Amino acid sequence: MPEKQYDHRQIELKWFERWKDDANLYRAEENSAKPKFYVLEMLPYPSGTLHIGHLRNYSIGDALARYKWMRGFNVLHPMGWDAFGLPAENAAIRNNRHPREWTLENIAAMKRQHRRMGFSYDWSREVNTCEPEYYRWNQWFFLRMLERGLAYRSKALLNWCPECGTVLANEQVVNGCCWRHESTPVEQRALDQWFLRITDYAEELLDDLKRLEGGWPERVLTMQRNWIGRSEGAEVDFALEGSARRVRVFTTRIDTIYGATAVILAPEHPAVAELVDDTTRARVKEMIDARARQDPGDLRKEGIFTGHYAVNPFNQARVPVWVANFVLTGYGTGAIMAVPAHDERDFEFCETFGIPIVPVIRPADGALVDPVREPFTGYGILENSGAWSGMTSEEARPAMADYAKEHGFGQRAVTFRIKDWGISRQRYWGTPIPVIHCEHDGIVPVPEDQLPVVLPLNVNITGKGRSPLADVPEFINVTCPKCGRPAKRESDTMDTFIDSSWYFYRYCDPHDGRAPFDRERIAYWFEIDQYIGGIEHAILHLIYSRFWTKMMRDLGLITNDEPARRLFNQGMVIKDGAKMSKSRGNVVSLDEMVERYGVDTGRLFELFAAPPEKEMDWTDAGAEGAYRFLGRVYRFITRNADRVLPPGPCAGDEKVRRKLHQTVRRITEDFETRWHFNTCISAIMELVNELYANENEICGEVMHEAMEKLTLLLAPFAPYLAQELWEELGNGEQPVFRQPWPAFDAELAREEQAEVVLQVNGKVRSRLSTPFGTDRQQLESLALADDKVRAFTTGKQVVKIIVVPDKLVNVVVK
RNA sequence: GCCCGGGUGGUGAAAUCGGCAGACACAAAGGACUUAAAAUCCUUUGCCGCGGAAGCGGCGUGUGGGUUCAAGUCCCACCCCGGGCACCA
């Protein structure tokens, strides 16, 4: 009789049909011991199809959830859908489709694919962030923040295409020009924008990173620390000659202030407008626009002299006031003092524009430096600094700041790199910002009983002109809730990062119509036990959601300070030397692979190709191997499931049983610690190779144990096949991922003999099989007696012998 | 320019705490089965040298130094690749 062949189509279809309507299959129970709460980061884009990059994220999360189930933990593992404004509106322009229709269709398509892939989500807690019910709570949060002054409106510079008459996102700027008009340079325009005061939380966001140590990857904590960027220094006021105005600069090196030879303003600095004439003003405007067009790496330092001078309050030196493109308006005070002798950037600038270089610090160790030729940026001893000369930098920094404070021209100061969060978007597809602009009452919040403010459906999206909502009269024209006179509704919508900042809270109570969520439920589920997402979100999404958590805590809605105890970031999938993403157009669709090899092969191969935290170069070659392997497992089990085997003992029993228990141990440990599923899968492959080699050398008992455990080990990675094999083994239809995880016996897994490597001068010359725990003395003499070792030691003097018990002996000779 | 990662055979990779470099696969070559093909099973495969062969020796983890009995792993300098960025005073 011919052997049964692995037919992935038949197997996957069979179980898909049986499972697809079972609403309880993946549902966590809330009554007994608290289930684990796992969250997979929301979909990056509803592109309509799953691609290889997505598969990576889901395969990892799914393997973990299944493992946890098999270990007896319940896991709440919901799924969310997000809608990004830009892709939806591009599709609207290109395909003449309404963004809402387009998004919902794509979400439905993706949902079908997710079901087909057999991912283990609890679908009853699904959250879709582009529905009015979700908008309602985004708006409700916005109004709470507005009441507390955490939301405010202010001018901000935005990329502007004069041709389209519209605001451009950074990714719509190509080589400094609009993506639709490749010869139209982008300009900078100041527009009124809404901001959230995330900087109020900068200190706490930074401090609490300490509490995440151990649970979050170190590289993410480092990136966040750098992003928040706390720096201690001082603010000092320079008087402007011939003006009542002072310019306040921020510096971390007030100890170098006697070497300040210029004051440099950011081009956007408010004092610039006052100081310069019309021609210079035009040059400054050009500088602002030019900066927007260039990559930070390409920016050459440019400067414009204002014709004015400022006075250093420490030594009354008269220094020129410049405007330069390398000074940032959003950091510190938007103005710096240039100390070319002791700062790289200042040096480069001053050298270019012929500004004098005055050294005022020398190295404490007496090293020879020449700051006029190359800046000395370290701490040292002050010189040429009046009464402060002779002090160390460390002493001078606080002392000089305090002196400035006593004399009323400065103080110690801490600044943060992080800026307030600009949430205004001039797009259609996002949560409308719930305020009304009234000529008499100013900014009036939309009354709560009128929430949610819903997007109008009859909108014409062109990608040109003002925000699409601004051209919908029924939406824009309203009456003021305060005075009843005609007023205008806000036409900006919210950044979709708002949506992703709290969707996982909504999971716990997705249908609540009276509140964003129920307090008790959050208290029960939070903090998240495990958050899993791509490394590309290490900064923005993960800082915004931490901020949102703290904000909600201060509103009294929750009691936890952080959203997630543990975080795991999988690496990106690289294709043709760049990140795989829709905007780069280098995605690889899953369809072809799934059609040819099946879902299980796709997931197995994806996990086998590289460890999950590492970035992964995509290549199609190799899926074949994963498919062959699954076929090997299938044939082995189907042909042995009902075979009558001897009662034993048989020659291969011990060997196979040892390999089996070693494999279970290895995979169990890996799931508990580092999640290197690629090596887990190779361990299973080794086990299968061992089984093939000993197929006729083992007794029935060992065979049965091996087949059963092999099936269970495979269940997190290849659930459809594992389920089919579980049935083949006579277990009916019980879901395999609800079976207990296989146990291992450390005694059975133990190797009989230790293999000890014998080295001479660090080179392997021989090896030795000894019982475990052989003592050092004995190992030494065994090594020295070894023929091959002797060949390299005779005639030489033994200097030293290093013994690592059960592992290695290194004989050092001269 | 700054921040965060990474660099190991023809390819994806493994080596978990400084202790056998290349597990497990892909690709390639050879063999078995077959009328034949596919599928399957088995064998070989880092590079160089010596040998008919079993085998023996040397080299080898981006480059150059260093620490150590021992370095892919630790330290210093450099080169290259990927991701992010807001030139962070």
mmCIF file with all atom_site columns, N, CA, C and O in Angstrom, chain A residues 374-395:
data_model
loop_
_atom_site.group_PDB
_atom_site.id
_atom_site.type_symbol
_atom_site.label_atom_id
_atom_site.label_alt_id
_atom_site.label_comp_id
_atom_site.label_asym_id
_atom_site.label_entity_id
_atom_site.label_seq_id
_atom_site.pdbx_PDB_ins_code
_atom_site.Cartn_x
_atom_site.Cartn_y
_atom_site.Cartn_z
_atom_site.occupancy
_atom_site.B_iso_or_equiv
_atom_site.pdbx_formal_charge
_atom_site.auth_seq_id
_atom_site.auth_comp_id
_atom_site.auth_asym_id
_atom_site.auth_atom_id
_atom_site.pdbx_PDB_model_num
ATOM 1  N N  . GLU A 1 374 ? 41.901 72.988 16.872 1.00 0.00 ? 374 GLU A N  1
ATOM 2  C CA . GLU A 1 374 ? 40.978 71.887 17.059 1.00 0.00 ? 374 GLU A CA 1
ATOM 3  C C  . GLU A 1 374 ? 40.332 72.077 18.416 1.00 0.00 ? 374 GLU A C  1
ATOM 4  O O  . GLU A 1 374 ? 41.023 72.177 19.424 1.00 0.00 ? 374 GLU A O  1
ATOM 5  N N  . PRO A 1 375 ? 38.994 72.137 18.477 1.00 0.00 ? 375 PRO A N  1
ATOM 6  C CA . PRO A 1 375 ? 38.336 72.445 19.752 1.00 0.00 ? 375 PRO A CA 1
ATOM 7  C C  . PRO A 1 375 ? 38.638 71.393 20.822 1.00 0.00 ? 375 PRO A C  1
ATOM 8  O O  . PRO A 1 375 ? 38.750 70.211 20.515 1.00 0.00 ? 375 PRO A O  1
ATOM 9  N N  . PHE A 1 376 ? 38.800 71.866 22.060 1.00 0.00 ? 376 PHE A N  1
ATOM 10 C CA . PHE A 1 376 ? 38.947 70.947 23.185 1.00 0.00 ? 376 PHE A CA 1
ATOM 11 C C  . PHE A 1 376 ? 37.602 70.913 23.915 1.00 0.00 ? 376 PHE A C  1
ATOM 12 O O  . PHE A 1 376 ? 37.183 71.901 24.504 1.00 0.00 ? 376 PHE A O  1
ATOM 13 N N  . THR A 1 377 ? 36.904 69.769 23.845 1.00 0.00 ? 377 THR A N  1
ATOM 14 C CA . THR A 1 377 ? 35.521 69.745 24.317 1.00 0.00 ? 377 THR A CA 1
ATOM 15 C C  . THR A 1 377 ? 35.378 69.109 25.693 1.00 0.00 ? 377 THR A C  1
ATOM 16 O O  . THR A 1 377 ? 34.274 69.015 26.224 1.00 0.00 ? 377 THR A O  1
ATOM 17 N N  . GLY A 1 378 ? 36.485 68.664 26.282 1.00 0.00 ? 378 GLY A N  1
ATOM 18 C CA . GLY A 1 378 ? 36.377 68.008 27.593 1.00 0.00 ? 378 GLY A CA 1
ATOM 19 C C  . GLY A 1 378 ? 36.274 69.006 28.725 1.00 0.00 ? 378 GLY A C  1
ATOM 20 O O  . GLY A 1 378 ? 36.368 70.223 28.531 1.00 0.00 ? 378 GLY A O  1
ATOM 21 N N  . TYR A 1 379 ? 36.065 68.460 29.931 1.00 0.00 ? 379 TYR A N  1
ATOM 22 C CA . TYR A 1 379 ? 36.136 69.276 31.134 1.00 0.00 ? 379 TYR A CA 1
ATOM 23 C C  . TYR A 1 379 ? 37.599 69.537 31.455 1.00 0.00 ? 379 TYR A C  1
ATOM 24 O O  . TYR A 1 379 ? 38.472 68.783 31.040 1.00 0.00 ? 379 TYR A O  1
ATOM 25 N N  . GLY A 1 380 ? 37.853 70.625 32.224 1.00 0.00 ? 380 GLY A N  1
ATOM 26 C CA . GLY A 1 380 ? 39.238 70.933 32.581 1.00 0.00 ? 380 GLY A CA 1
ATOM 27 C C  . GLY A 1 380 ? 39.286 72.057 33.596 1.00 0.00 ? 380 GLY A C  1
ATOM 28 O O  . GLY A 1 380 ? 38.411 72.173 34.447 1.00 0.00 ? 380 GLY A O  1
ATOM 29 N N  . ILE A 1 381 ? 40.356 72.862 33.471 1.00 0.00 ? 381 ILE A N  1
ATOM 30 C CA . ILE A 1 381 ? 40.564 73.984 34.389 1.00 0.00 ? 381 ILE A CA 1
ATOM 31 C C  . ILE A 1 381 ? 40.273 75.282 33.637 1.00 0.00 ? 381 ILE A C  1
ATOM 32 O O  . ILE A 1 381 ? 40.726 75.458 32.506 1.00 0.00 ? 381 ILE A O  1
ATOM 33 N N  . LEU A 1 382 ? 39.535 76.181 34.277 1.00 0.00 ? 382 LEU A N  1
ATOM 34 C CA . LEU A 1 382 ? 39.205 77.448 33.626 1.00 0.00 ? 382 LEU A CA 1
ATOM 35 C C  . LEU A 1 382 ? 40.415 78.382 33.603 1.00 0.00 ? 382 LEU A C  1
ATOM 36 O O  . LEU A 1 382 ? 41.204 78.420 34.557 1.00 0.00 ? 382 LEU A O  1
ATOM 37 N N  . GLU A 1 383 ? 40.551 79.095 32.488 1.00 0.00 ? 383 GLU A N  1
ATOM 38 C CA . GLU A 1 383 ? 41.574 80.141 32.406 1.00 0.00 ? 383 GLU A CA 1
ATOM 39 C C  . GLU A 1 383 ? 40.978 81.309 31.609 1.00 0.00 ? 383 GLU A C  1
ATOM 40 O O  . GLU A 1 383 ? 39.923 81.155 30.986 1.00 0.00 ? 383 GLU A O  1
ATOM 41 N N  . ASN A 1 384 ? 41.626 82.443 31.664 1.00 0.00 ? 384 ASN A N  1
ATOM 42 C CA . ASN A 1 384 ? 41.089 83.642 31.002 1.00 0.00 ? 384 ASN A CA 1
ATOM 43 C C  . ASN A 1 384 ? 39.632 83.887 31.370 1.00 0.00 ? 384 ASN A C  1
ATOM 44 O O  . ASN A 1 384 ? 38.839 84.333 30.553 1.00 0.00 ? 384 ASN A O  1
ATOM 45 N N  . SER A 1 385 ? 39.257 83.535 32.604 1.00 0.00 ? 385 SER A N  1
ATOM 46 C CA . SER A 1 385 ? 37.851 83.610 32.975 1.00 0.00 ? 385 SER A CA 1
ATOM 47 C C  . SER A 1 385 ? 37.663 84.449 34.238 1.00 0.00 ? 385 SER A C  1
ATOM 48 O O  . SER A 1 385 ? 36.879 84.099 35.126 1.00 0.00 ? 385 SER A O  1
ATOM 49 N N  . GLY A 1 386 ? 38.403 85.533 34.322 1.00 0.00 ? 386 GLY A N  1
ATOM 50 C CA . GLY A 1 386 ? 38.255 86.451 35.437 1.00 0.00 ? 386 GLY A CA 1
ATOM 51 C C  . GLY A 1 386 ? 38.458 85.742 36.750 1.00 0.00 ? 386 GLY A C  1
ATOM 52 O O  . GLY A 1 386 ? 39.359 84.904 36.907 1.00 0.00 ? 386 GLY A O  1
ATOM 53 N N  . ALA A 1 387 ? 37.588 86.009 37.686 1.00 0.00 ? 387 ALA A N  1
ATOM 54 C CA . ALA A 1 387 ? 37.703 85.448 39.036 1.00 0.00 ? 387 ALA A CA 1
ATOM 55 C C  . ALA A 1 387 ? 37.514 83.942 39.042 1.00 0.00 ? 387 ALA A C  1
ATOM 56 O O  . ALA A 1 387 ? 37.857 83.275 40.007 1.00 0.00 ? 387 ALA A O  1
ATOM 57 N N  . TRP A 1 388 ? 36.961 83.419 37.956 1.00 0.00 ? 388 TRP A N  1
ATOM 58 C CA . TRP A 1 388 ? 36.673 81.973 37.938 1.00 0.00 ? 388 TRP A CA 1
ATOM 59 C C  . TRP A 1 388 ? 37.884 81.161 37.511 1.00 0.00 ? 388 TRP A C  1
ATOM 60 O O  . TRP A 1 388 ? 37.888 79.943 37.640 1.00 0.00 ? 388 TRP A O  1
ATOM 61 N N  . SER A 1 389 ? 38.898 81.809 36.987 1.00 0.00 ? 389 SER A N  1
ATOM 62 C CA . SER A 1 389 ? 40.075 81.095 36.503 1.00 0.00 ? 389 SER A CA 1
ATOM 63 C C  . SER A 1 389 ? 40.655 80.225 37.612 1.00 0.00 ? 389 SER A C  1
ATOM 64 O O  . SER A 1 389 ? 40.695 80.632 38.776 1.00 0.00 ? 389 SER A O  1
ATOM 65 N N  . GLY A 1 390 ? 41.074 79.020 37.220 1.00 0.00 ? 390 GLY A N  1
ATOM 66 C CA . GLY A 1 390 ? 41.654 78.102 38.187 1.00 0.00 ? 390 GLY A CA 1
ATOM 67 C C  . GLY A 1 390 ? 40.657 77.087 38.724 1.00 0.00 ? 390 GLY A C  1
ATOM 68 O O  . GLY A 1 390 ? 41.039 76.058 39.268 1.00 0.00 ? 390 GLY A O  1
ATOM 69 N N  . MET A 1 391 ? 39.372 77.369 38.589 1.00 0.00 ? 391 MET A N  1
ATOM 70 C CA . MET A 1 391 ? 38.358 76.413 39.028 1.00 0.00 ? 391 MET A CA 1
ATOM 71 C C  . MET A 1 391 ? 38.270 75.261 38.039 1.00 0.00 ? 391 MET A C  1
ATOM 72 O O  . MET A 1 391 ? 38.627 75.404 36.878 1.00 0.00 ? 391 MET A O  1
ATOM 73 N N  . THR A 1 392 ? 37.747 74.142 38.493 1.00 0.00 ? 392 THR A N  1
ATOM 74 C CA . THR A 1 392 ? 37.489 73.062 37.540 1.00 0.00 ? 392 THR A CA 1
ATOM 75 C C  . THR A 1 392 ? 36.111 73.283 36.899 1.00 0.00 ? 392 THR A C  1
ATOM 76 O O  . THR A 1 392 ? 35.256 73.961 37.461 1.00 0.00 ? 392 THR A O  1
ATOM 77 N N  . SER A 1 393 ? 35.914 72.669 35.743 1.00 0.00 ? 393 SER A N  1
ATOM 78 C CA . SER A 1 393 ? 34.624 72.774 35.059 1.00 0.00 ? 393 SER A CA 1
ATOM 79 C C  . SER A 1 393 ? 33.491 72.306 35.971 1.00 0.00 ? 393 SER A C  1
ATOM 80 O O  . SER A 1 393 ? 32.423 72.914 36.021 1.00 0.00 ? 393 SER A O  1
ATOM 81 N N  . GLU A 1 394 ? 33.751 71.202 36.671 1.00 0.00 ? 394 GLU A N  1
ATOM 82 C CA . GLU A 1 394 ? 32.717 70.629 37.529 1.00 0.00 ? 394 GLU A CA 1
ATOM 83 C C  . GLU A 1 394 ? 32.282 71.613 38.609 1.00 0.00 ? 394 GLU A C  1
ATOM 84 O O  . GLU A 1 394 ? 31.091 71.708 38.929 1.00 0.00 ? 394 GLU A O  1
ATOM 85 N N  . GLU A 1 395 ? 33.253 72.331 39.186 1.00 0.00 ? 395 GLU A N  1
ATOM 86 C CA . GLU A 1 395 ? 32.929 73.311 40.232 1.00 0.00 ? 395 GLU A CA 1
ATOM 87 C C  . GLU A 1 395 ? 32.255 74.537 39.640 1.00 0.00 ? 395 GLU A C  1
ATOM 88 O O  . GLU A 1 395 ? 31.303 75.081 40.189 1.00 0.00 ? 395 GLU A O  1
#
